PDB file of N, CA and C in Angstrom:
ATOM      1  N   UNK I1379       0.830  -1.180   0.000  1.00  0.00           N
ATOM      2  CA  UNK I1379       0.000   0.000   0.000  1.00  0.00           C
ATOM      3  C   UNK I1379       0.874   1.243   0.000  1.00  0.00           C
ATOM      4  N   UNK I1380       0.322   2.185  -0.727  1.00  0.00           N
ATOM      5  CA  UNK I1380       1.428   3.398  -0.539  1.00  0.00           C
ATOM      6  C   UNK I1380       0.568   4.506   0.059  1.00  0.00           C
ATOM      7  N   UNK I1381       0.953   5.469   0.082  1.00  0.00           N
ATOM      8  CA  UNK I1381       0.367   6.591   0.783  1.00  0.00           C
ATOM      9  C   UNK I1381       0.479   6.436   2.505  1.00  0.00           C
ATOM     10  N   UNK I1382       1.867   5.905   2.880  1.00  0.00           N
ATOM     11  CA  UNK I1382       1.792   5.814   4.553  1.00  0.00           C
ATOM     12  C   UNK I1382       2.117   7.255   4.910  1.00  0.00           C
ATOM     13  N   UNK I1383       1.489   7.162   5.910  1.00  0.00           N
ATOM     14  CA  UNK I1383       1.623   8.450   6.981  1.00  0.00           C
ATOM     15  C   UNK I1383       1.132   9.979   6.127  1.00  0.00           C
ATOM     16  N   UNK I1384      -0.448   9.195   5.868  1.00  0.00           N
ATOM     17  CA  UNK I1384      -1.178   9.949   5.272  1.00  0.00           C
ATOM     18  C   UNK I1384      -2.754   9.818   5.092  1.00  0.00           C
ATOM     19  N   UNK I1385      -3.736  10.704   4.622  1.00  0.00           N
ATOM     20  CA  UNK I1385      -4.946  10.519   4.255  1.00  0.00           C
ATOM     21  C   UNK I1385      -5.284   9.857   2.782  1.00  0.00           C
ATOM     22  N   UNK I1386      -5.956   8.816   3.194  1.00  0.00           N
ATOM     23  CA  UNK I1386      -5.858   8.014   1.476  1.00  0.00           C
ATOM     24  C   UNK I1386      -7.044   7.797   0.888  1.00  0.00           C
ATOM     25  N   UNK I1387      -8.355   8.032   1.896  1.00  0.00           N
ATOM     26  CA  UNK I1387      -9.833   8.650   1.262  1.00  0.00           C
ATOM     27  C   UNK I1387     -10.447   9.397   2.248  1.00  0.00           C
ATOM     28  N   UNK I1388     -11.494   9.938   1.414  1.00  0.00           N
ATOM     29  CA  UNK I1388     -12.517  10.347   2.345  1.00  0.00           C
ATOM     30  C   UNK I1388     -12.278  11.954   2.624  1.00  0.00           C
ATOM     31  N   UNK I1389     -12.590  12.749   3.479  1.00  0.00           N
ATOM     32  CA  UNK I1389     -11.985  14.043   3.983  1.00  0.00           C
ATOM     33  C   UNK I1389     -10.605  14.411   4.258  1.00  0.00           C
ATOM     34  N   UNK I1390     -10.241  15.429   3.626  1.00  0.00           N
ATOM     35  CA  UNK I1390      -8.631  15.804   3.002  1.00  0.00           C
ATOM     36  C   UNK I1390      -8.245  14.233   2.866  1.00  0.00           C
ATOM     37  N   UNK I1391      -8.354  13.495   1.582  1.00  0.00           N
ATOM     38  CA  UNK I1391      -7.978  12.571   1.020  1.00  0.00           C
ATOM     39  C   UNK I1391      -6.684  13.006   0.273  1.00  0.00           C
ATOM     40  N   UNK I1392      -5.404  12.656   0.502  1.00  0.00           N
ATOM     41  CA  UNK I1392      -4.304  13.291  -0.336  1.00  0.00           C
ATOM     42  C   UNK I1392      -3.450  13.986   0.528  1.00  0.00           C
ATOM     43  N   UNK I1393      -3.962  14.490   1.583  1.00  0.00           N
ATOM     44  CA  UNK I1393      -3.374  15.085   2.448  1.00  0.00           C
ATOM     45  C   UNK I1393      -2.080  14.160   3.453  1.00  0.00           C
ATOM     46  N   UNK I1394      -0.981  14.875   3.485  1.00  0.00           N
ATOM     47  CA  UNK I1394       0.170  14.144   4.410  1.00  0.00           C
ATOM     48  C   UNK I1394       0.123  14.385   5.853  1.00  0.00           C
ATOM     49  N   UNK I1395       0.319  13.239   6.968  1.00  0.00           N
ATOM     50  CA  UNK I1395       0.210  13.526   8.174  1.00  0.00           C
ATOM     51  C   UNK I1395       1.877  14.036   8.510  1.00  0.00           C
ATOM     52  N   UNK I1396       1.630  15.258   9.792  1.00  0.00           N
ATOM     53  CA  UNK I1396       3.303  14.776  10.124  1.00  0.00           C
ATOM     54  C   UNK I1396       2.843  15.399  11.542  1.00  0.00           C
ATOM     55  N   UNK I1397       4.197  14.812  12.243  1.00  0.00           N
ATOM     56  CA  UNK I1397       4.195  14.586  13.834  1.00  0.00           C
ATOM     57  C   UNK I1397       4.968  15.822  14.370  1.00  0.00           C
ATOM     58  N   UNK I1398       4.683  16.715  15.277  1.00  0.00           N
ATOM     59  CA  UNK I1398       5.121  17.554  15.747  1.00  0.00           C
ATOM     60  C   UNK I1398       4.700  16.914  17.874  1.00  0.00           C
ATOM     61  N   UNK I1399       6.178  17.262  17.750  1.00  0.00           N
ATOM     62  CA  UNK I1399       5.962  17.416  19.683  1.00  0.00           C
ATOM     63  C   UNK I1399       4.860  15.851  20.154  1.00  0.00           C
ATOM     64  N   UNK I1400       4.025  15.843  20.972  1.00  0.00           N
ATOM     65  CA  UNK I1400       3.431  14.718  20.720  1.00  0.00           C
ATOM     66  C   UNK I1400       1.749  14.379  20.038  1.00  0.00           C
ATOM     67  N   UNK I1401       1.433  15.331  19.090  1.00  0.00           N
ATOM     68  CA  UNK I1401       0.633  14.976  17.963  1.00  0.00           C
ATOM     69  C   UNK I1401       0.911  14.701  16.537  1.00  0.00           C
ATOM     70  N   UNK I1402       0.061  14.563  15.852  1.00  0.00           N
ATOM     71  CA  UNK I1402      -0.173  14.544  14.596  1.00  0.00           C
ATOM     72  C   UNK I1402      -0.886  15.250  14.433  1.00  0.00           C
ATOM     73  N   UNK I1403      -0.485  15.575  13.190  1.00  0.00           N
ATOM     74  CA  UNK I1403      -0.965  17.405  12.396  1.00  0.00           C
ATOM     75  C   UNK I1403      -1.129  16.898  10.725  1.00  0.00           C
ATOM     76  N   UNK I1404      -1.757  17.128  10.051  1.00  0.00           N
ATOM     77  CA  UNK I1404      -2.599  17.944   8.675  1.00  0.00           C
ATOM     78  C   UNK I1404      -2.358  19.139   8.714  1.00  0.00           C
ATOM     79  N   UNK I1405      -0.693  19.150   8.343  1.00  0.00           N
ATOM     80  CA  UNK I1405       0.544  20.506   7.856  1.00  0.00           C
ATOM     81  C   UNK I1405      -0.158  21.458   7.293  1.00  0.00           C
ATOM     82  N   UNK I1406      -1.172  21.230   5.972  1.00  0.00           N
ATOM     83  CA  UNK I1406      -1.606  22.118   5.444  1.00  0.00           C
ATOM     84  C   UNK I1406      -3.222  22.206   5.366  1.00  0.00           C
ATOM     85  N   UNK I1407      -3.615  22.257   6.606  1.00  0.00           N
ATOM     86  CA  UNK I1407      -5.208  22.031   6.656  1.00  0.00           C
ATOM     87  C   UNK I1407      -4.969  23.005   8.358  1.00  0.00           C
ATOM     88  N   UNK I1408      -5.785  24.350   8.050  1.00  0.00           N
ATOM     89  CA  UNK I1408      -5.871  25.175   9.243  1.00  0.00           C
ATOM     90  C   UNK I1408      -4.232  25.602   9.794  1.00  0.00           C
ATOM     91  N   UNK I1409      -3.396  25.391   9.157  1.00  0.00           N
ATOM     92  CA  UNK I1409      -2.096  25.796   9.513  1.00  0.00           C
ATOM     93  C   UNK I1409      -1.643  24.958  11.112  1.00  0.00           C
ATOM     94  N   UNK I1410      -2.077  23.737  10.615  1.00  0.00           N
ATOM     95  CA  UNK I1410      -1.710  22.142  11.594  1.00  0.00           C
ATOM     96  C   UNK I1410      -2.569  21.906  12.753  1.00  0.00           C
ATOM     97  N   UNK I1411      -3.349  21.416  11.293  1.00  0.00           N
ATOM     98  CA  UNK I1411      -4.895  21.140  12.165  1.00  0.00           C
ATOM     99  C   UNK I1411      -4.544  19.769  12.961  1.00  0.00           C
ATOM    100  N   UNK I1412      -4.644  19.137  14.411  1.00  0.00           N
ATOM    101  CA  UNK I1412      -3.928  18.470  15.221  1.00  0.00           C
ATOM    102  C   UNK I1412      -5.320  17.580  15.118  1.00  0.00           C
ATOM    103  N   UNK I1413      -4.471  16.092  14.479  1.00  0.00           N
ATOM    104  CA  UNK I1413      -5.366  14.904  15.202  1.00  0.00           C
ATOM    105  C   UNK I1413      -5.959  14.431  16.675  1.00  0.00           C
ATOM    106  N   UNK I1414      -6.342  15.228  17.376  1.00  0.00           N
ATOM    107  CA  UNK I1414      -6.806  14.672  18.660  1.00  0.00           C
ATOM    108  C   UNK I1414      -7.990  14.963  19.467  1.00  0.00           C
ATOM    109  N   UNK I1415      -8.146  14.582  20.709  1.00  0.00           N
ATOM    110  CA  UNK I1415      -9.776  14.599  21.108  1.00  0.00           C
ATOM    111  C   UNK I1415     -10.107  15.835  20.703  1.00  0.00           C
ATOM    112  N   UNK I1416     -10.044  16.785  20.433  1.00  0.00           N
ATOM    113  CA  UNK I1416     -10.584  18.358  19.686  1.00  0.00           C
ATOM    114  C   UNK I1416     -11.320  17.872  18.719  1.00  0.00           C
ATOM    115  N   UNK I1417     -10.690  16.968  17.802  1.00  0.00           N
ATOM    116  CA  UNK I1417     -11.098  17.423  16.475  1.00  0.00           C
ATOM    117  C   UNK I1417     -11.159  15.892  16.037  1.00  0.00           C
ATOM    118  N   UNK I1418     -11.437  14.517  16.769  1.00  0.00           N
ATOM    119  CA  UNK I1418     -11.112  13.636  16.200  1.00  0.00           C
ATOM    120  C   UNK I1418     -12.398  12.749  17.529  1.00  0.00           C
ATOM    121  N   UNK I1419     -13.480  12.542  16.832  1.00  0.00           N
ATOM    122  CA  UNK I1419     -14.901  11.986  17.583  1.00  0.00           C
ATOM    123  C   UNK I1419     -14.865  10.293  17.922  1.00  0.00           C
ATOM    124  N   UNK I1420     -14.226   9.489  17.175  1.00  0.00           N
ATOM    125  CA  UNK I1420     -13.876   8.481  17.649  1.00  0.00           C
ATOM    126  C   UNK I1420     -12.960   7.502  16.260  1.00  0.00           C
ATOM    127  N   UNK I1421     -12.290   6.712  16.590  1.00  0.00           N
ATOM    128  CA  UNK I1421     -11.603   6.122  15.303  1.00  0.00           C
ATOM    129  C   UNK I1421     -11.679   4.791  15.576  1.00  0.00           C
ATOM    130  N   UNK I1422     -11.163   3.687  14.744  1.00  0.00           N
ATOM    131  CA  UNK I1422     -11.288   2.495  14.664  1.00  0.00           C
ATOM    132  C   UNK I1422     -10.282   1.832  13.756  1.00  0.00           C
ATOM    133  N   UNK I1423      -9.314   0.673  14.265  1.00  0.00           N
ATOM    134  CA  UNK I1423      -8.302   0.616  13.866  1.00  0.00           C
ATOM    135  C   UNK I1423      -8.771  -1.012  12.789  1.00  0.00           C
ATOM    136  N   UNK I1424      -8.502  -0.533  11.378  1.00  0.00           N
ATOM    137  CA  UNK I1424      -9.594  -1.397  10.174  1.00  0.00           C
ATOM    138  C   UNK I1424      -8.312  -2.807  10.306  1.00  0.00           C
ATOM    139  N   UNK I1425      -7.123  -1.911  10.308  1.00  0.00           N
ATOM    140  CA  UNK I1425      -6.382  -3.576   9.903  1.00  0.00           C
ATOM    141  C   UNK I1425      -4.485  -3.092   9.828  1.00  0.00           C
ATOM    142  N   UNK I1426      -3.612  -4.068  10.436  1.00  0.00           N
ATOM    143  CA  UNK I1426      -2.446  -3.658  10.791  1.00  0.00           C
ATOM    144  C   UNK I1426      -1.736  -4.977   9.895  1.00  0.00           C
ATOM    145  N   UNK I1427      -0.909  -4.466   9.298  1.00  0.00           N
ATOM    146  CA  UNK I1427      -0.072  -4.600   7.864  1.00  0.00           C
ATOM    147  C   UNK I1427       1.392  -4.709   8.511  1.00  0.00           C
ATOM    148  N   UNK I1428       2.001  -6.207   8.890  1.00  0.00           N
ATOM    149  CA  UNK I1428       3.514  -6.579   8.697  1.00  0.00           C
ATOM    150  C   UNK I1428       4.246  -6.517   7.862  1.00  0.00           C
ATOM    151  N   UNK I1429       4.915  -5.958   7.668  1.00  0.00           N
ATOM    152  CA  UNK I1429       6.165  -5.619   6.749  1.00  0.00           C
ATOM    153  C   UNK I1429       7.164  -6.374   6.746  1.00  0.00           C
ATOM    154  N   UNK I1430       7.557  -6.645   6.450  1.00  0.00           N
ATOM    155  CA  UNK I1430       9.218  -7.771   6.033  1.00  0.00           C
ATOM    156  C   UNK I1430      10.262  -6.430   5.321  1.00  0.00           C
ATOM    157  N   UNK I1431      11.225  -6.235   5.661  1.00  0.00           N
ATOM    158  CA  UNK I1431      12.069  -5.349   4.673  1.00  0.00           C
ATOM    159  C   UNK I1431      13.497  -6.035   4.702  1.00  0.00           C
ATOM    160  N   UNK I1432      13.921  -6.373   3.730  1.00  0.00           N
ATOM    161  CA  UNK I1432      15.501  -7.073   3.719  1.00  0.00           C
ATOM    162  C   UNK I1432      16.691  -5.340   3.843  1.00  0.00           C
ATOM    163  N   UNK I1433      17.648  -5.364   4.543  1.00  0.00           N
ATOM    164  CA  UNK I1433      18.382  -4.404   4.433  1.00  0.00           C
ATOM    165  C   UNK I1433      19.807  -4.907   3.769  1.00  0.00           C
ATOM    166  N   UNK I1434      20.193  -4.177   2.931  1.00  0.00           N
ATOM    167  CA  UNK I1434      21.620  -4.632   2.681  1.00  0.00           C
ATOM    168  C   UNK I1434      23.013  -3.893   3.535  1.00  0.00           C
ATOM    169  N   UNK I1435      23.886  -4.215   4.542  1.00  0.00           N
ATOM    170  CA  UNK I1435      24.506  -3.580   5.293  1.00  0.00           C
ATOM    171  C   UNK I1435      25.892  -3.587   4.896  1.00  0.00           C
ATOM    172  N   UNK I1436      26.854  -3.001   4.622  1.00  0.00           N
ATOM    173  CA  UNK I1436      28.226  -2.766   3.939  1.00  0.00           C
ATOM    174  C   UNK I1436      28.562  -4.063   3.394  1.00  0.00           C
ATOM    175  N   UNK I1437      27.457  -4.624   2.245  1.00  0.00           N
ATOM    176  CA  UNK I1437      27.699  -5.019   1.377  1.00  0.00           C
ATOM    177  C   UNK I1437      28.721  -5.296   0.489  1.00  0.00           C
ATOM    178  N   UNK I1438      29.351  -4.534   0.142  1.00  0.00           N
ATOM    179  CA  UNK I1438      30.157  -4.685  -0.451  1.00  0.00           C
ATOM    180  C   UNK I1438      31.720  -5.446   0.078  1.00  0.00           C
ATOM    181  N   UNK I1439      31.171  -5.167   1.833  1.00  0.00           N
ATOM    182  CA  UNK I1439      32.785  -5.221   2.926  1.00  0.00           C
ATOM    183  C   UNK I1439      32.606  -6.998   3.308  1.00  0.00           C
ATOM    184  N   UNK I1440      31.325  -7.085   3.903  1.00  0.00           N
ATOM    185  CA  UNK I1440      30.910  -8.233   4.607  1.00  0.00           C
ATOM    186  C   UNK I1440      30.195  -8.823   4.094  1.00  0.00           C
ATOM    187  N   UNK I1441      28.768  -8.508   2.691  1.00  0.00           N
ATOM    188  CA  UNK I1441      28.030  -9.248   2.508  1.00  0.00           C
ATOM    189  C   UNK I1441      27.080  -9.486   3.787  1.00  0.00           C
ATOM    190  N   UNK I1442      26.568  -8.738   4.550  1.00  0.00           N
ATOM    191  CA  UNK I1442      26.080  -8.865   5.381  1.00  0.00           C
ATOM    192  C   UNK I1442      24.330  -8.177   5.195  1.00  0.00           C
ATOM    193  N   UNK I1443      23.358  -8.691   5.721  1.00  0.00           N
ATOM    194  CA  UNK I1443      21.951  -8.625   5.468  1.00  0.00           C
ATOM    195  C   UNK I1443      21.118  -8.234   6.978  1.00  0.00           C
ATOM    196  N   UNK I1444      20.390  -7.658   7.132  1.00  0.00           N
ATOM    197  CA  UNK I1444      19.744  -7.322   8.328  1.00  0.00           C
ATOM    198  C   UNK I1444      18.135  -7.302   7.704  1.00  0.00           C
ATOM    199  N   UNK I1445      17.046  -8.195   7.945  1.00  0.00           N
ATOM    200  CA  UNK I1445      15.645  -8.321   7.777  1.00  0.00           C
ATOM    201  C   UNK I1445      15.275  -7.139   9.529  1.00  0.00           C
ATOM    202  N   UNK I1446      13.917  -6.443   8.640  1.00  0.00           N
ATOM    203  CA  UNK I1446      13.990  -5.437   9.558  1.00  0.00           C
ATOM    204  C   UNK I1446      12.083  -5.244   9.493  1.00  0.00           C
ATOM    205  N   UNK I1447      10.993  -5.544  10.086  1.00  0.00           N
ATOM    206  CA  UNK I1447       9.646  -5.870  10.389  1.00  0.00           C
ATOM    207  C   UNK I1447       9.072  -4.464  10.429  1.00  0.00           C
ATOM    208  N   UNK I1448       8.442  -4.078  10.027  1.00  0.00           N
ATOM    209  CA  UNK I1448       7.699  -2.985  10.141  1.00  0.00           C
ATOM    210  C   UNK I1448       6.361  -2.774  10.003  1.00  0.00           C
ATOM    211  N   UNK I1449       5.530  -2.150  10.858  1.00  0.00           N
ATOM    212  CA  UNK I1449       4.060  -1.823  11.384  1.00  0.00           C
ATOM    213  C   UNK I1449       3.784  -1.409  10.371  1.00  0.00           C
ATOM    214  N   UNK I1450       2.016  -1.392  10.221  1.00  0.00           N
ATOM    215  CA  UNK I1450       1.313  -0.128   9.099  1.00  0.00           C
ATOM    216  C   UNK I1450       0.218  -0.343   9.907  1.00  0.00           C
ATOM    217  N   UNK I1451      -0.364   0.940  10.444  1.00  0.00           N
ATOM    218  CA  UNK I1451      -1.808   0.716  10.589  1.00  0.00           C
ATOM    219  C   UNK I1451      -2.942   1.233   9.505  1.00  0.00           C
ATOM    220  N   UNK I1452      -4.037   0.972   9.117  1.00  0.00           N
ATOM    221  CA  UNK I1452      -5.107   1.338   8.581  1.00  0.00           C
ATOM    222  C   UNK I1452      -6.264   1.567   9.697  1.00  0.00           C
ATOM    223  N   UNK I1453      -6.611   2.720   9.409  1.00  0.00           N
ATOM    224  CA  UNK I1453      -7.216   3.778  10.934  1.00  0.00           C
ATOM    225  C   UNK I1453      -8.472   4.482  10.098  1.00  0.00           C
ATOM    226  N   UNK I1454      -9.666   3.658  10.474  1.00  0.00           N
ATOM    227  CA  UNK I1454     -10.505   4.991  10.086  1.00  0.00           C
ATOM    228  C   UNK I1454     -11.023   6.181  11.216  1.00  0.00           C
ATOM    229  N   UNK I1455     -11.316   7.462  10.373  1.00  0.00           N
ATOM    230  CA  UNK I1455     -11.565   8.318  11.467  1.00  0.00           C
ATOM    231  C   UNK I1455     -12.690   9.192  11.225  1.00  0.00           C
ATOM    232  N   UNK I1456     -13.088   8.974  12.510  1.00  0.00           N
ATOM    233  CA  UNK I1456     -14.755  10.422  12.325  1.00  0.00           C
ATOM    234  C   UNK I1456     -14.313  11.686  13.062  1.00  0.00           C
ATOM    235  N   UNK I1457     -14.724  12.498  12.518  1.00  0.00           N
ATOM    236  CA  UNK I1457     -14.243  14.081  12.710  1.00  0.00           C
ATOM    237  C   UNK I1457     -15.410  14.435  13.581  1.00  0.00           C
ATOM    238  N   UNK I1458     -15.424  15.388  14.462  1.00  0.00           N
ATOM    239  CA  UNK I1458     -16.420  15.880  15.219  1.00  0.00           C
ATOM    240  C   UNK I1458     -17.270  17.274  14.279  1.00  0.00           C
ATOM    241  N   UNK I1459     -16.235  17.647  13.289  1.00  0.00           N
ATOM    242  CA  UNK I1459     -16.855  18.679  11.945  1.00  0.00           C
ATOM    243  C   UNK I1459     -17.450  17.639  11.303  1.00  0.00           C
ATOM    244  N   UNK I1460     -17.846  16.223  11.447  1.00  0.00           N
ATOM    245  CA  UNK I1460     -18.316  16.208  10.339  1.00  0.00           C
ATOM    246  C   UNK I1460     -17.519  15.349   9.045  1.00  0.00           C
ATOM    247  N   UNK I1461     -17.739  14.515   8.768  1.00  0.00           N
ATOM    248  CA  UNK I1461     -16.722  13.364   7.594  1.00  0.00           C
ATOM    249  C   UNK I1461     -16.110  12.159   8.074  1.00  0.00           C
ATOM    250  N   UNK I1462     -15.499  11.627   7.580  1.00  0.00           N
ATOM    251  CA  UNK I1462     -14.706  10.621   8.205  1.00  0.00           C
ATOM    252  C   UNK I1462     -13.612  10.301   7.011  1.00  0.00           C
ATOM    253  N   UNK I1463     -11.944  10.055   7.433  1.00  0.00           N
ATOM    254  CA  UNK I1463     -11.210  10.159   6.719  1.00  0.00           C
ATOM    255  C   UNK I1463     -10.520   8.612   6.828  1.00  0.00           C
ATOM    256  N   UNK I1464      -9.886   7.634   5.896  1.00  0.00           N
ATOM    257  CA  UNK I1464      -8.829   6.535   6.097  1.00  0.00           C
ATOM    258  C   UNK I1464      -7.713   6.783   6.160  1.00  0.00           C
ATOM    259  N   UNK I1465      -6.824   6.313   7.414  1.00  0.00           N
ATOM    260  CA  UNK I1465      -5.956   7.027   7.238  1.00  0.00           C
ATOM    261  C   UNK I1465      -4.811   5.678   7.392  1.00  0.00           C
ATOM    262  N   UNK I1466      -3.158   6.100   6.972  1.00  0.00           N
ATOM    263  CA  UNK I1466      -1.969   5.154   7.147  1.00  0.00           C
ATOM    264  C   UNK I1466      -1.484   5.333   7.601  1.00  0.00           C
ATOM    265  N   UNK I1467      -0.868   4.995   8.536  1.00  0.00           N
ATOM    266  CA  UNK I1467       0.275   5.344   9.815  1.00  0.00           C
ATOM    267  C   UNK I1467       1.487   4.500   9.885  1.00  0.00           C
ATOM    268  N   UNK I1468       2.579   4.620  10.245  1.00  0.00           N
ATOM    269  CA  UNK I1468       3.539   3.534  10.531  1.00  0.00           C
ATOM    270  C   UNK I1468       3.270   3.746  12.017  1.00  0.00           C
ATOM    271  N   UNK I1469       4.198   2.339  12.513  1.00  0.00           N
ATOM    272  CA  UNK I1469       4.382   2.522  14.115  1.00  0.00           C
ATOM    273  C   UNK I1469       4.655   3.220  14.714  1.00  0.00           C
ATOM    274  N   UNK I1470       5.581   4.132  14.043  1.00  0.00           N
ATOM    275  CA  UNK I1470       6.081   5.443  15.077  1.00  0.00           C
ATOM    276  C   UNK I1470       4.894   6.700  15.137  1.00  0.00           C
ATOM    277  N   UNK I1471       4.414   6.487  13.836  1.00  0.00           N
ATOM    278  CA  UNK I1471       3.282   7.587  14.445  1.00  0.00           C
ATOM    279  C   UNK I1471       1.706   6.901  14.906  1.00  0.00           C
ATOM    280  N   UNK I1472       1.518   5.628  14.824  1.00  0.00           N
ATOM    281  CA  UNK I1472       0.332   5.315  15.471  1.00  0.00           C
ATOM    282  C   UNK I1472       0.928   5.429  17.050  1.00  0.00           C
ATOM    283  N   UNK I1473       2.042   5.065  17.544  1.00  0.00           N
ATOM    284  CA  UNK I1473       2.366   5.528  19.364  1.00  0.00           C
ATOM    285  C   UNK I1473       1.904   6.953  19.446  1.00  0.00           C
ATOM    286  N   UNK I1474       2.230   7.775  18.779  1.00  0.00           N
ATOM    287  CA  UNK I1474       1.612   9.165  18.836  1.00  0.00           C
ATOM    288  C   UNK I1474       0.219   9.641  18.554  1.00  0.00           C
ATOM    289  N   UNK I1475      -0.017   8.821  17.938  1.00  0.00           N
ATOM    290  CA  UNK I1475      -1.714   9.272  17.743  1.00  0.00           C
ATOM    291  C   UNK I1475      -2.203   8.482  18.854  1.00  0.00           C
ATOM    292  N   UNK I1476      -2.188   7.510  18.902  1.00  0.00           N
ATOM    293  CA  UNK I1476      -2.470   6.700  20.287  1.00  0.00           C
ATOM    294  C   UNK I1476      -2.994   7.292  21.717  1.00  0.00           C
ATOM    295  N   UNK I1477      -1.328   7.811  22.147  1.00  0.00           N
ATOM    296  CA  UNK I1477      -1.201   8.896  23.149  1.00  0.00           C
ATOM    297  C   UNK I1477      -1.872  10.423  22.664  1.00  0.00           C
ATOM    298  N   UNK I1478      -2.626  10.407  21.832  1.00  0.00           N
ATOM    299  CA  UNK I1478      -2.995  12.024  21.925  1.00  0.00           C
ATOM    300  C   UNK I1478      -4.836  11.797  21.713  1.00  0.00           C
ATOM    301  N   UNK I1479      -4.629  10.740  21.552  1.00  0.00           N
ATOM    302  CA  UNK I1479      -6.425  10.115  21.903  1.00  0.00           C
ATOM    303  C   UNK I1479      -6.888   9.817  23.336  1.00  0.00           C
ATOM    304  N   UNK I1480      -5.975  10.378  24.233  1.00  0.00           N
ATOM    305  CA  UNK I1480      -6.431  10.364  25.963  1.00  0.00           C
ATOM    306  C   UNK I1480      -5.880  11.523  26.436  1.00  0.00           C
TER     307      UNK I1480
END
């Protein structure tokens, strides 16, 4: 799936998330309109996506390989304005959205 750590339908569909301090923000929506109880009525987590990633590590010296697992969540969300958006997260920013939903 592409479009991680972003809006991929629905309200600001297209739109990129990014993490400031400990929220998530929609950079260019209200000049960082912040994912959290303000503005975010309840969400529901649709389905979490394992990753496999092979790394190649000084290759050329050692021939050496590092496999490296990585999170994706698929998050839908209802707005208290009104809509509901799908959204992609990696692990590092679903801990942050997480914590800014209490």
């Amino acid at each position: 799936m592409s479009g991680i750590n972003s809006v991929l339908k629905g309200k600001y569909e297209g739109e990129p998330l990014s993490a400031y301090s400990s929220n998530l923000y929609l950079p260019y929506i209200d000049h960082n309109y912040p994912l959290t109880t303000h503005t975010i009525s309840s969400y529901t987590v649709m389905d979490t996506f394992n990753k496999t990633q092979t790394v190649c590590e000084n290759a050329l010296f050692s021939g050496s390989y590092i496999v490296v697992n990585k999170k994706e969540y698929l998050i839908s969300l209802e707005w208290k304005d009104g809509g509901k958006s799908l959204i992609l997260i990696n692990d590092k920013y679903y801990k942050i959205f997480v914590s800014s939903m209490f």
